[in-house]
PDB file of C-alpha atoms in Angstrom:
ATOM      1  CA  MET A  26     -15.266  27.509   8.531  1.00 49.00           C
ATOM      2  CA  PHE A  27     -14.815  30.093   5.651  1.00 56.00           C
ATOM      3  CA  MET A  28     -15.740  30.179   2.478  1.00 68.00           C
ATOM      4  CA  ASP A  29     -13.578  27.130  -0.655  1.00 81.00           C
ATOM      5  CA  VAL A  30     -12.473  26.283   2.091  1.00 88.00           C
ATOM      6  CA  ASN A  31     -10.641  22.276   1.296  1.00 89.00           C
ATOM      7  CA  LEU A  32      -8.507  19.867   3.252  1.00 90.00           C
ATOM      8  CA  SER A  33      -6.029  17.496   2.139  1.00 92.00           C
ATOM      9  CA  TRP A  34      -4.274  14.549   3.019  1.00 91.00           C
ATOM     10  CA  TYR A  35      -0.747  14.761   1.116  1.00 92.00           C
ATOM     11  CA  LYS A  36       1.826  11.343   0.933  1.00 89.00           C
ATOM     12  CA  GLY A  37       4.749  13.512   0.205  1.00 90.00           C
ATOM     13  CA  ASP A  38       4.089  15.639  -2.158  1.00 90.00           C
ATOM     14  CA  LYS A  39       1.241  13.712  -3.818  1.00 91.00           C
ATOM     15  CA  ILE A  40      -2.726  13.802  -2.797  1.00 92.00           C
ATOM     16  CA  ILE A  41      -4.636  10.613  -1.311  1.00 90.00           C
ATOM     17  CA  SER A  42      -7.661  12.404  -0.289  1.00 88.00           C
ATOM     18  CA  SER A  43     -10.057  15.893  -0.103  1.00 89.00           C
ATOM     19  CA  ILE A  44     -12.922  16.865   1.381  1.00 88.00           C
ATOM     20  CA  THR A  45     -14.186  20.427   0.237  1.00 86.00           C
ATOM     21  CA  SER A  46     -17.877  21.910   1.851  1.00 79.00           C
ATOM     22  CA  THR A  47     -20.766  24.113   1.055  1.00 76.00           C
ATOM     23  CA  ASP A  48     -21.743  25.060   4.606  1.00 75.00           C
ATOM     24  CA  SER A  49     -19.545  26.927   5.212  1.00 74.00           C
ATOM     25  CA  SER A  50     -20.749  26.361   9.284  1.00 73.00           C
ATOM     26  CA  GLU A  51     -19.269  23.107   9.820  1.00 74.00           C
ATOM     27  CA  ARG A  52     -16.071  21.916  10.749  1.00 80.00           C
ATOM     28  CA  LEU A  53     -14.186  19.859   7.917  1.00 82.00           C
ATOM     29  CA  TYR A  54     -13.170  17.049   8.658  1.00 78.00           C
ATOM     30  CA  LEU A  55     -10.592  13.755   6.688  1.00 82.00           C
ATOM     31  CA  PRO A  56      -9.619  10.735   8.795  1.00 76.00           C
ATOM     32  CA  LEU A  57      -6.601   9.181   7.588  1.00 76.00           C
ATOM     33  CA  ASN A  58      -5.158   5.849   6.233  1.00 68.00           C
ATOM     34  CA  ILE A  59      -1.776   4.795   7.372  1.00 66.00           C
ATOM     35  CA  THR A  60      -0.814   2.070   4.448  1.00 64.00           C
ATOM     36  CA  HIS A  61       3.128   3.333   4.761  1.00 66.00           C
ATOM     37  CA  LEU A  62       5.229   3.538   9.030  1.00 58.00           C
ATOM     38  CA  ASN A  63       7.568   5.178   6.955  1.00 65.00           C
ATOM     39  CA  SER A  64       5.535   7.982   4.956  1.00 78.00           C
ATOM     40  CA  THR A  65       4.898  11.637   5.247  1.00 86.00           C
ATOM     41  CA  TYR A  66       2.191  12.343   5.958  1.00 87.00           C
ATOM     42  CA  THR A  67       0.988  15.826   6.036  1.00 91.00           C
ATOM     43  CA  CYS A  68      -2.739  17.329   6.053  1.00 92.00           C
ATOM     44  CA  VAL A  69      -3.120  20.626   4.337  1.00 93.00           C
ATOM     45  CA  ALA A  70      -5.829  23.237   4.755  1.00 91.00           C
ATOM     46  CA  ALA A  71      -6.464  25.552   1.055  1.00 91.00           C
ATOM     47  CA  ASN A  72      -8.937  28.682  -0.193  1.00 89.00           C
ATOM     48  CA  PRO A  73      -8.047  30.041  -3.542  1.00 87.00           C
ATOM     49  CA  VAL A  74      -5.360  32.848  -1.322  1.00 89.00           C
ATOM     50  CA  SER A  75      -3.749  30.872   1.553  1.00 90.00           C
ATOM     51  CA  ASN A  76      -2.995  27.665   2.532  1.00 90.00           C
ATOM     52  CA  GLN A  77      -1.506  26.182   6.368  1.00 91.00           C
ATOM     53  CA  THR A  78       0.021  23.209   6.881  1.00 91.00           C
ATOM     54  CA  ALA A  79       0.215  20.610   9.226  1.00 89.00           C
ATOM     55  CA  GLN A  80       2.749  17.447   9.467  1.00 88.00           C
ATOM     56  CA  LEU A  81       1.516  14.270  11.229  1.00 83.00           C
ATOM     57  CA  SER A  82       3.924  13.045  13.201  1.00 74.00           C
ATOM     58  CA  ILE A  83       3.118   9.706  14.549  1.00 62.00           C
ATOM     59  CA  THR A  84       5.892   8.697  17.186  1.00 53.00           C
ATOM     60  CA  GLU A  85       3.632  11.615  19.367  1.00 56.00           C
ATOM     61  CA  LEU A  86       0.292  10.859  18.199  1.00 59.00           C
ATOM     62  CA  CYS A  87       0.465   6.806  18.907  1.00 49.00           C
ATOM     63  CA  TYR A  88       3.154   7.806  21.326  1.00 35.00           C
ATOM     64  CA  ASN A  89       5.285   4.790  19.207  1.00 36.00           C
ATOM     65  CA  THR A  90       6.915   4.539  16.586  1.00 34.00           C
ATOM     66  CA  GLY A  91       4.778   0.955  14.696  1.00 35.00           C
ATOM     67  CA  LEU A  92       1.260   0.987  15.861  1.00 38.00           C
ATOM     68  CA  LEU A  93      -2.000   1.711  14.476  1.00 43.00           C
ATOM     69  CA  CYS A  94      -3.119   4.319  16.537  1.00 42.00           C
ATOM     70  CA  GLY A  95      -7.190   5.062  16.915  1.00 42.00           C
ATOM     71  CA  ALA A  96     -10.342   6.155  18.227  1.00 38.00           C
ATOM     72  CA  GLY A  97     -13.822   6.144  18.063  1.00 39.00           C
ATOM     73  CA  GLU A  98     -16.351   3.911  17.306  1.00 43.00           C
ATOM     74  CA  GLU A  99     -14.663   4.296  12.976  1.00 49.00           C
ATOM     75  CA  VAL A 100     -13.265   0.971  11.393  1.00 64.00           C
ATOM     76  CA  ILE A 101      -9.223   1.866  10.743  1.00 73.00           C
ATOM     77  CA  ARG A 102      -7.352  -0.554   8.116  1.00 77.00           C
ATOM     78  CA  LEU A 103      -3.226  -1.339   9.023  1.00 82.00           C
ATOM     79  CA  GLN A 104      -1.784  -3.194   6.375  1.00 85.00           C
ATOM     80  CA  GLU A 105       1.368  -4.694   6.661  1.00 89.00           C
ATOM     81  CA  LEU A 106       3.797  -6.745   5.035  1.00 91.00           C
ATOM     82  CA  GLU A 107       4.653 -10.102   6.729  1.00 93.00           C
ATOM     83  CA  GLY A 108       6.760 -10.190   9.370  1.00 93.00           C
ATOM     84  CA  ASN A 109       7.317  -7.006  10.766  1.00 92.00           C
ATOM     85  CA  THR A 110       5.246  -6.580  15.214  1.00 92.00           C
ATOM     86  CA  VAL A 111       2.780  -4.613  14.636  1.00 91.00           C
ATOM     87  CA  THR A 112       1.639  -2.901  17.558  1.00 90.00           C
ATOM     88  CA  ILE A 113      -2.939  -1.548  17.546  1.00 90.00           C
ATOM     89  CA  CYS A 114      -2.973   1.305  20.068  1.00 84.00           C
ATOM     90  CA  THR A 115      -6.129   3.077  20.861  1.00 81.00           C
ATOM     91  CA  GLY A 116      -5.260   5.582  21.462  1.00 73.00           C
ATOM     92  CA  ARG A 117      -4.973   5.859  25.650  1.00 76.00           C
ATOM     93  CA  THR A 118      -3.369   6.505  28.139  1.00 73.00           C
ATOM     94  CA  GLY A 119      -3.441   5.449  31.941  1.00 79.00           C
ATOM     95  CA  VAL A 120      -6.287   3.513  32.196  1.00 85.00           C
ATOM     96  CA  GLN A 121      -8.013   1.862  35.017  1.00 86.00           C
ATOM     97  CA  SER A 122      -5.461  -0.617  36.475  1.00 87.00           C
ATOM     98  CA  ASP A 123      -9.027  -2.548  37.627  1.00 90.00           C
ATOM     99  CA  ALA A 124     -10.197  -2.679  34.154  1.00 92.00           C
ATOM    100  CA  HIS A 125     -10.605  -6.430  32.453  1.00 95.00           C
ATOM    101  CA  ILE A 126      -9.792  -5.222  28.877  1.00 95.00           C
ATOM    102  CA  LEU A 127     -10.228  -8.001  26.526  1.00 95.00           C
ATOM    103  CA  TRP A 128      -8.897  -8.497  22.809  1.00 96.00           C
ATOM    104  CA  PHE A 129     -11.350  -9.930  20.188  1.00 95.00           C
ATOM    105  CA  TYR A 130     -10.172 -11.285  16.207  1.00 95.00           C
ATOM    106  CA  ARG A 131     -12.225 -12.006  13.289  1.00 91.00           C
ATOM    107  CA  PRO A 132     -10.513 -13.525  10.560  1.00 85.00           C
ATOM    108  CA  GLU A 133     -14.414 -14.548   8.622  1.00 80.00           C
ATOM    109  CA  ASP A 134     -17.128 -13.791  10.369  1.00 79.00           C
ATOM    110  CA  VAL A 135     -17.422 -14.688  13.305  1.00 84.00           C
ATOM    111  CA  ASP A 136     -15.296 -13.648  17.092  1.00 89.00           C
ATOM    112  CA  ILE A 137     -12.349 -14.888  18.205  1.00 93.00           C
ATOM    113  CA  ARG A 138     -10.899 -14.041  21.835  1.00 95.00           C
ATOM    114  CA  ILE A 139      -7.251 -13.765  21.730  1.00 96.00           C
ATOM    115  CA  VAL A 140      -7.030 -11.630  25.223  1.00 97.00           C
ATOM    116  CA  ASN A 141      -8.395 -11.460  28.093  1.00 96.00           C
ATOM    117  CA  SER A 142      -7.007 -10.181  31.128  1.00 96.00           C
ATOM    118  CA  GLN A 143      -8.675  -8.936  33.988  1.00 94.00           C
ATOM    119  CA  ILE A 144      -7.358  -8.489  38.311  1.00 92.00           C
ATOM    120  CA  ILE A 145      -8.642 -11.835  40.123  1.00 92.00           C
ATOM    121  CA  ARG A 146      -7.538 -11.586  44.248  1.00 90.00           C
ATOM    122  CA  GLY A 147      -5.560  -7.624  43.777  1.00 89.00           C
ATOM    123  CA  GLU A 148      -3.778  -9.950  40.487  1.00 93.00           C
ATOM    124  CA  ILE A 149      -2.540  -8.837  37.361  1.00 94.00           C
ATOM    125  CA  ILE A 150      -3.962 -12.270  34.978  1.00 95.00           C
ATOM    126  CA  THR A 151      -3.714 -12.634  30.903  1.00 95.00           C
ATOM    127  CA  ASP A 152      -4.837 -15.337  29.322  1.00 95.00           C
ATOM    128  CA  TYR A 153      -3.993 -15.537  25.880  1.00 96.00           C
ATOM    129  CA  ASN A 154      -5.196 -17.469  22.601  1.00 92.00           C
ATOM    130  CA  ARG A 155      -2.426 -19.871  21.497  1.00 87.00           C
ATOM    131  CA  ASP A 156      -3.821 -21.598  19.045  1.00 88.00           C
ATOM    132  CA  ARG A 157      -3.772 -19.468  16.438  1.00 87.00           C
ATOM    133  CA  PHE A 158      -0.816 -16.975  17.194  1.00 92.00           C
ATOM    134  CA  ARG A 159       1.519 -18.981  19.656  1.00 87.00           C
ATOM    135  CA  ASP A 160       3.791 -16.789  21.662  1.00 92.00           C
ATOM    136  CA  ARG A 161       3.305 -13.504  19.404  1.00 96.00           C
ATOM    137  CA  LEU A 162       0.776 -11.069  21.422  1.00 96.00           C
ATOM    138  CA  GLN A 163       2.024  -9.525  24.430  1.00 96.00           C
ATOM    139  CA  LEU A 164      -0.416  -7.061  25.964  1.00 96.00           C
ATOM    140  CA  ASP A 165       0.261  -3.588  27.383  1.00 94.00           C
ATOM    141  CA  ARG A 166      -2.375  -2.884  30.485  1.00 93.00           C
ATOM    142  CA  THR A 167      -1.443   1.364  30.650  1.00 90.00           C
ATOM    143  CA  SER A 168      -2.933   2.029  27.482  1.00 88.00           C
ATOM    144  CA  GLY A 169      -4.270  -1.226  26.083  1.00 91.00           C
ATOM    145  CA  SER A 170      -3.066  -1.683  22.922  1.00 92.00           C
ATOM    146  CA  LEU A 171      -1.593  -5.249  21.113  1.00 94.00           C
ATOM    147  CA  THR A 172       1.675  -6.360  19.839  1.00 94.00           C
ATOM    148  CA  ILE A 173       1.729  -9.179  17.656  1.00 95.00           C
ATOM    149  CA  ARG A 174       4.895  -9.834  16.311  1.00 95.00           C
ATOM    150  CA  ASN A 175       6.972 -12.235  13.438  1.00 94.00           C
ATOM    151  CA  THR A 176       2.866 -10.729  11.857  1.00 94.00           C
ATOM    152  CA  SER A 177       1.604 -13.272   8.214  1.00 93.00           C
ATOM    153  CA  ARG A 178      -0.885 -13.283   5.847  1.00 92.00           C
ATOM    154  CA  GLU A 179      -3.162 -15.312   8.017  1.00 92.00           C
ATOM    155  CA  ASP A 180      -3.262 -12.847  10.478  1.00 94.00           C
ATOM    156  CA  SER A 181      -5.529 -10.506   8.181  1.00 93.00           C
ATOM    157  CA  GLY A 182      -9.065  -9.469   9.902  1.00 92.00           C
ATOM    158  CA  VAL A 183     -10.369  -7.296  12.617  1.00 92.00           C
ATOM    159  CA  TYR A 184      -9.627  -6.359  15.521  1.00 94.00           C
ATOM    160  CA  LYS A 185     -11.809  -5.420  18.136  1.00 92.00           C
ATOM    161  CA  PRO A 186     -10.092  -4.137  21.342  1.00 91.00           C
ATOM    162  CA  HIS A 187     -12.806  -4.250  24.478  1.00 91.00           C
ATOM    163  CA  ILE A 188     -12.324  -2.000  27.473  1.00 91.00           C
ATOM    164  CA  ILE A 189     -14.452  -2.808  30.803  1.00 91.00           C
ATOM    165  CA  THR A 190     -14.034  -0.192  33.033  1.00 85.00           C
ATOM    166  CA  GLY A 191     -17.292   1.636  34.787  1.00 76.00           C
ATOM    167  CA  THR A 192     -18.307   1.835  30.815  1.00 73.00           C
ATOM    168  CA  ASN A 193     -17.303  -0.655  28.158  1.00 74.00           C
ATOM    169  CA  LEU A 194     -15.344   1.404  25.470  1.00 73.00           C
ATOM    170  CA  VAL A 195     -14.953  -0.812  21.485  1.00 78.00           C
ATOM    171  CA  TRP A 196     -12.516  -0.454  18.653  1.00 78.00           C
ATOM    172  CA  SER A 197     -12.522  -1.605  15.402  1.00 85.00           C
ATOM    173  CA  PHE A 198      -9.839  -2.372  13.803  1.00 88.00           C
ATOM    174  CA  SER A 199      -8.657  -4.166  10.195  1.00 89.00           C
ATOM    175  CA  VAL A 200      -5.997  -5.562   9.869  1.00 91.00           C
ATOM    176  CA  ASP A 201      -4.998  -6.721   6.423  1.00 91.00           C
ATOM    177  CA  VAL A 202      -1.748  -8.637   5.812  1.00 93.00           C
ATOM    178  CA  TYR A 203       0.768  -9.247   2.842  1.00 93.00           C
ATOM    179  CA  ALA A 204       3.411 -11.103   0.855  1.00 93.00           C
ATOM    180  CA  PRO A 205       5.768  -9.287   0.175  1.00 94.00           C
ATOM    181  CA  ALA A 206       5.797  -8.751  -3.837  1.00 94.00           C
ATOM    182  CA  SER A 207       7.486 -11.040  -6.863  1.00 95.00           C
ATOM    183  CA  LYS A 208       9.774  -9.833  -8.797  1.00 97.00           C
ATOM    184  CA  PRO A 209       7.950  -9.120 -12.323  1.00 97.00           C
ATOM    185  CA  THR A 210      10.202 -11.216 -15.150  1.00 97.00           C
ATOM    186  CA  ILE A 211      10.319 -10.173 -19.009  1.00 96.00           C
ATOM    187  CA  ARG A 212      10.259 -11.846 -22.153  1.00 94.00           C
ATOM    188  CA  ASN A 213       9.917 -11.398 -25.836  1.00 92.00           C
ATOM    189  CA  GLN A 214       6.675 -12.789 -27.137  1.00 86.00           C
ATOM    190  CA  ALA A 215       7.301 -12.560 -29.950  1.00 72.00           C
ATOM    191  CA  GLY A 216      10.539 -14.077 -31.046  1.00 53.00           C
ATOM    192  CA  ARG A 217      12.225 -13.911 -34.683  1.00 48.00           C
ATOM    193  CA  ARG A 218       8.858 -14.698 -36.478  1.00 48.00           C
ATOM    194  CA  SER A 219       8.715 -11.039 -37.852  1.00 45.00           C
ATOM    195  CA  VAL A 220      10.646  -9.172 -39.587  1.00 46.00           C
ATOM    196  CA  SER A 221       9.065  -5.719 -38.837  1.00 45.00           C
ATOM    197  CA  HIS A 222      10.025  -4.429 -35.731  1.00 42.00           C
ATOM    198  CA  ARG A 223       7.478  -2.801 -34.076  1.00 46.00           C
ATOM    199  CA  GLU A 224       6.099  -6.429 -34.703  1.00 46.00           C
ATOM    200  CA  SER A 225       9.942  -9.360 -33.824  1.00 68.00           C
ATOM    201  CA  CYS A 226      10.380  -7.742 -30.442  1.00 84.00           C
ATOM    202  CA  SER A 227       6.946  -7.127 -28.398  1.00 90.00           C
ATOM    203  CA  PRO A 228       8.076  -7.191 -24.392  1.00 94.00           C
ATOM    204  CA  LEU A 229       6.172  -8.591 -22.365  1.00 96.00           C
ATOM    205  CA  CYS A 230       6.420  -8.760 -18.948  1.00 97.00           C
ATOM    206  CA  SER A 231       5.023 -11.128 -16.025  1.00 97.00           C
ATOM    207  CA  VAL A 232       4.622 -11.373 -12.645  1.00 97.00           C
ATOM    208  CA  GLU A 233       3.159 -14.109  -9.607  1.00 95.00           C
ATOM    209  CA  ASN A 234      -0.691 -11.977  -8.674  1.00 94.00           C
ATOM    210  CA  GLY A 235      -1.123 -11.995  -5.281  1.00 91.00           C
ATOM    211  CA  LYS A 236      -3.215  -9.899  -3.077  1.00 90.00           C
ATOM    212  CA  ASP A 237      -3.999  -6.209  -4.954  1.00 92.00           C
ATOM    213  CA  VAL A 238      -0.988  -6.906  -6.976  1.00 95.00           C
ATOM    214  CA  ASN A 239      -1.280  -4.343  -9.890  1.00 96.00           C
ATOM    215  CA  LEU A 240       1.367  -4.696 -12.707  1.00 97.00           C
ATOM    216  CA  SER A 241       2.675  -1.337 -14.423  1.00 97.00           C
ATOM    217  CA  TRP A 242       4.693  -0.456 -18.071  1.00 97.00           C
ATOM    218  CA  TYR A 243       6.240   2.823 -16.318  1.00 97.00           C
ATOM    219  CA  GLU A 244       8.435   5.088 -19.577  1.00 95.00           C
ATOM    220  CA  GLY A 245      10.538   7.119 -17.501  1.00 93.00           C
ATOM    221  CA  GLU A 246       8.289   8.107 -14.452  1.00 92.00           C
ATOM    222  CA  GLU A 247       5.082   7.947 -16.491  1.00 94.00           C
ATOM    223  CA  ARG A 248       2.843   5.241 -15.815  1.00 95.00           C
ATOM    224  CA  ILE A 249       1.762   3.871 -19.830  1.00 95.00           C
ATOM    225  CA  SER A 250      -0.356   0.755 -18.371  1.00 96.00           C
ATOM    226  CA  SER A 251      -1.280  -1.455 -15.473  1.00 96.00           C
ATOM    227  CA  ILE A 252      -3.657  -4.680 -14.929  1.00 95.00           C
ATOM    228  CA  THR A 253      -4.389  -5.955 -11.848  1.00 94.00           C
ATOM    229  CA  SER A 254      -6.505  -9.559 -11.723  1.00 91.00           C
ATOM    230  CA  THR A 255      -8.408 -10.477  -8.329  1.00 88.00           C
ATOM    231  CA  ASP A 256      -7.600 -14.900  -9.156  1.00 88.00           C
ATOM    232  CA  SER A 257      -4.472 -14.829  -7.516  1.00 83.00           C
ATOM    233  CA  SER A 258      -4.270 -17.846  -8.473  1.00 85.00           C
ATOM    234  CA  GLU A 259      -3.634 -16.309 -12.077  1.00 89.00           C
ATOM    235  CA  ARG A 260      -0.237 -15.387 -13.720  1.00 94.00           C
ATOM    236  CA  LEU A 261      -0.674 -11.245 -14.689  1.00 96.00           C
ATOM    237  CA  TYR A 262       1.088 -10.711 -18.147  1.00 97.00           C
ATOM    238  CA  LEU A 263       1.473  -7.091 -19.776  1.00 96.00           C
ATOM    239  CA  PRO A 264       2.566  -6.626 -23.007  1.00 95.00           C
ATOM    240  CA  LEU A 265       5.145  -3.575 -23.896  1.00 95.00           C
ATOM    241  CA  ASN A 266       4.145  -1.713 -27.086  1.00 91.00           C
ATOM    242  CA  ILE A 267       7.762   0.551 -27.840  1.00 90.00           C
ATOM    243  CA  THR A 268       6.880   4.096 -29.314  1.00 87.00           C
ATOM    244  CA  HIS A 269      10.541   5.402 -28.329  1.00 87.00           C
ATOM    245  CA  LEU A 270      14.044   3.889 -28.839  1.00 84.00           C
ATOM    246  CA  ASN A 271      15.463   6.852 -26.760  1.00 87.00           C
ATOM    247  CA  SER A 272      12.976   6.337 -23.641  1.00 91.00           C
ATOM    248  CA  THR A 273      13.871   4.422 -19.906  1.00 94.00           C
ATOM    249  CA  TYR A 274      10.471   1.831 -20.010  1.00 96.00           C
ATOM    250  CA  THR A 275       9.786  -0.949 -16.221  1.00 97.00           C
ATOM    251  CA  CYS A 276       8.003  -3.062 -15.334  1.00 97.00           C
ATOM    252  CA  VAL A 277       6.742  -2.416 -11.898  1.00 97.00           C
ATOM    253  CA  ALA A 278       4.709  -5.034 -10.066  1.00 97.00           C
ATOM    254  CA  ALA A 279       3.287  -4.018  -6.271  1.00 95.00           C
ATOM    255  CA  ASN A 280       0.528  -4.599  -3.518  1.00 93.00           C
ATOM    256  CA  PRO A 281       0.136  -1.541  -0.790  1.00 91.00           C
ATOM    257  CA  VAL A 282       2.937  -2.098   1.104  1.00 91.00           C
ATOM    258  CA  SER A 283       6.519  -3.299  -1.219  1.00 93.00           C
ATOM    259  CA  ASN A 284       6.963  -3.545  -4.720  1.00 95.00           C
ATOM    260  CA  GLN A 285       9.344  -4.892  -7.023  1.00 96.00           C
ATOM    261  CA  THR A 286      11.531  -3.973 -10.599  1.00 97.00           C
ATOM    262  CA  THR A 287      12.684  -5.167 -14.047  1.00 97.00           C
ATOM    263  CA  GLN A 288      13.918  -2.348 -16.197  1.00 96.00           C
ATOM    264  CA  LEU A 289      13.732  -3.806 -19.855  1.00 95.00           C
ATOM    265  CA  SER A 290      16.839  -3.815 -21.921  1.00 92.00           C
ATOM    266  CA  ILE A 291      16.260  -3.975 -25.280  1.00 88.00           C
ATOM    267  CA  THR A 292      19.526  -4.808 -26.934  1.00 87.00           C
ATOM    268  CA  GLU A 293      19.541  -7.721 -24.329  1.00 89.00           C
ATOM    269  CA  LEU A 294      16.045  -8.457 -25.383  1.00 89.00           C
ATOM    270  CA  CYS A 295      15.992  -8.679 -29.074  1.00 83.00           C
ATOM    271  CA  PRO A 296      19.599  -8.148 -30.426  1.00 80.00           C
ATOM    272  CA  ASN A 297      18.849  -8.344 -33.359  1.00 70.00           C
ATOM    273  CA  THR A 298      15.950  -5.987 -33.641  1.00 62.00           C
ATOM    274  CA  ALA A 299      17.569  -3.564 -31.897  1.00 52.00           C
ATOM    275  CA  ASP A 300      20.317  -3.083 -34.730  1.00 50.00           C
ATOM    276  CA  THR A 301      18.013  -3.147 -37.272  1.00 48.00           C
ATOM    277  CA  VAL A 302      15.678  -0.127 -36.200  1.00 47.00           C
ATOM    278  CA  LEU A 303      18.602   1.147 -34.473  1.00 42.00           C
ATOM    279  CA  THR A 304      19.498   1.683 -38.793  1.00 38.00           C
ATOM    280  CA  ASP A 305      16.425   1.999 -40.358  1.00 43.00           C
ATOM    281  CA  SER A 306      15.395   5.554 -37.946  1.00 38.00           C
ATOM    282  CA  TYR A 307      19.280   6.254 -39.027  1.00 36.00           C
ATOM    283  CA  GLN A 308      17.950   5.772 -41.979  1.00 41.00           C
ATOM    284  CA  GLU A 309      14.294   8.225 -42.180  1.00 41.00           C
ATOM    285  CA  ALA A 310      16.637  10.555 -40.553  1.00 36.00           C
ATOM    286  CA  GLN A 311      19.165  10.945 -43.118  1.00 40.00           C
ATOM    287  CA  ARG A 312      15.634  11.240 -46.247  1.00 45.00           C
ATOM    288  CA  GLY A 313      14.258  13.727 -43.684  1.00 43.00           C
ATOM    289  CA  LEU A 314      17.373  15.621 -43.750  1.00 36.00           C
ATOM    290  CA  SER A 315      18.151  14.735 -47.457  1.00 40.00           C
ATOM    291  CA  SER A 316      13.907  16.090 -48.155  1.00 38.00           C
ATOM    292  CA  VAL A 317      14.714  19.763 -45.931  1.00 35.00           C
ATOM    293  CA  THR A 318      17.449  19.380 -48.278  1.00 34.00           C
ATOM    294  CA  LEU A 319      16.036  20.441 -51.359  1.00 32.00           C
ATOM    295  CA  VAL A 320      13.529  22.132 -50.597  1.00 36.00           C
ATOM    296  CA  ALA A 321      15.884  24.515 -50.048  1.00 35.00           C
ATOM    297  CA  VAL A 322      17.947  24.087 -53.248  1.00 36.00           C
ATOM    298  CA  LEU A 323      13.947  24.990 -55.184  1.00 33.00           C
TER     299      LEU A 323
END
């Protein structure tokens, strides 16, 4: 490795992880947590005077679209929207035809065997756990990969394949299944109780909370405030302080796999206030012009 080299992962144009080392004799390694299969991921190696990029092709790396691909002993995470089909891939091809393949599922602290596939008297016998997964599981014996159809939030947990030939190969995959984020709503929490426009129009955005839900206000493309809570039983609330009448304000509710937006319309939410604000703004502008004229005359 050369001096001052930085290794980074980008999702689109946004950097999501980075690593560097002062030991130039060591190779740099940087794993990627794939959160959206349709996103573009690029690995960039750079020093102060040059850079090189390599774009990730999930279909080439993991052989099929929709796979979570992994290798080695590390735990690999997948975040997916409920109702989708997920294929957890071991990253291997050409698994021995006589291999004994097991899959275990750990929703909490206990491993549950969900797949047991082996050769008995020359015949492939594959047993699935139908109590929890019904008919939603499908094993590919050539790679050891496991497909889960019509995923639900209850499918979240750690999945471990065991491929037993001469040795026992084990991987760990952490799967988080999310419900779609709810659409946020905006109301005026101040009503008509105040004469001042800043107090009489106080937009309040709220949304039903859920796992890893974040509620944010955006002014244009810039996020100006945000809130989250680990208590998913409580609704999230986020007020807005309007600073620029000509700006576009948007409330966004998001989790790692989906988002919903609601745009603020000041004229609809606070029609009387909006007229007052525009009048006040016009009068302030006129006073400003008068002041400039007066200075010029003097």
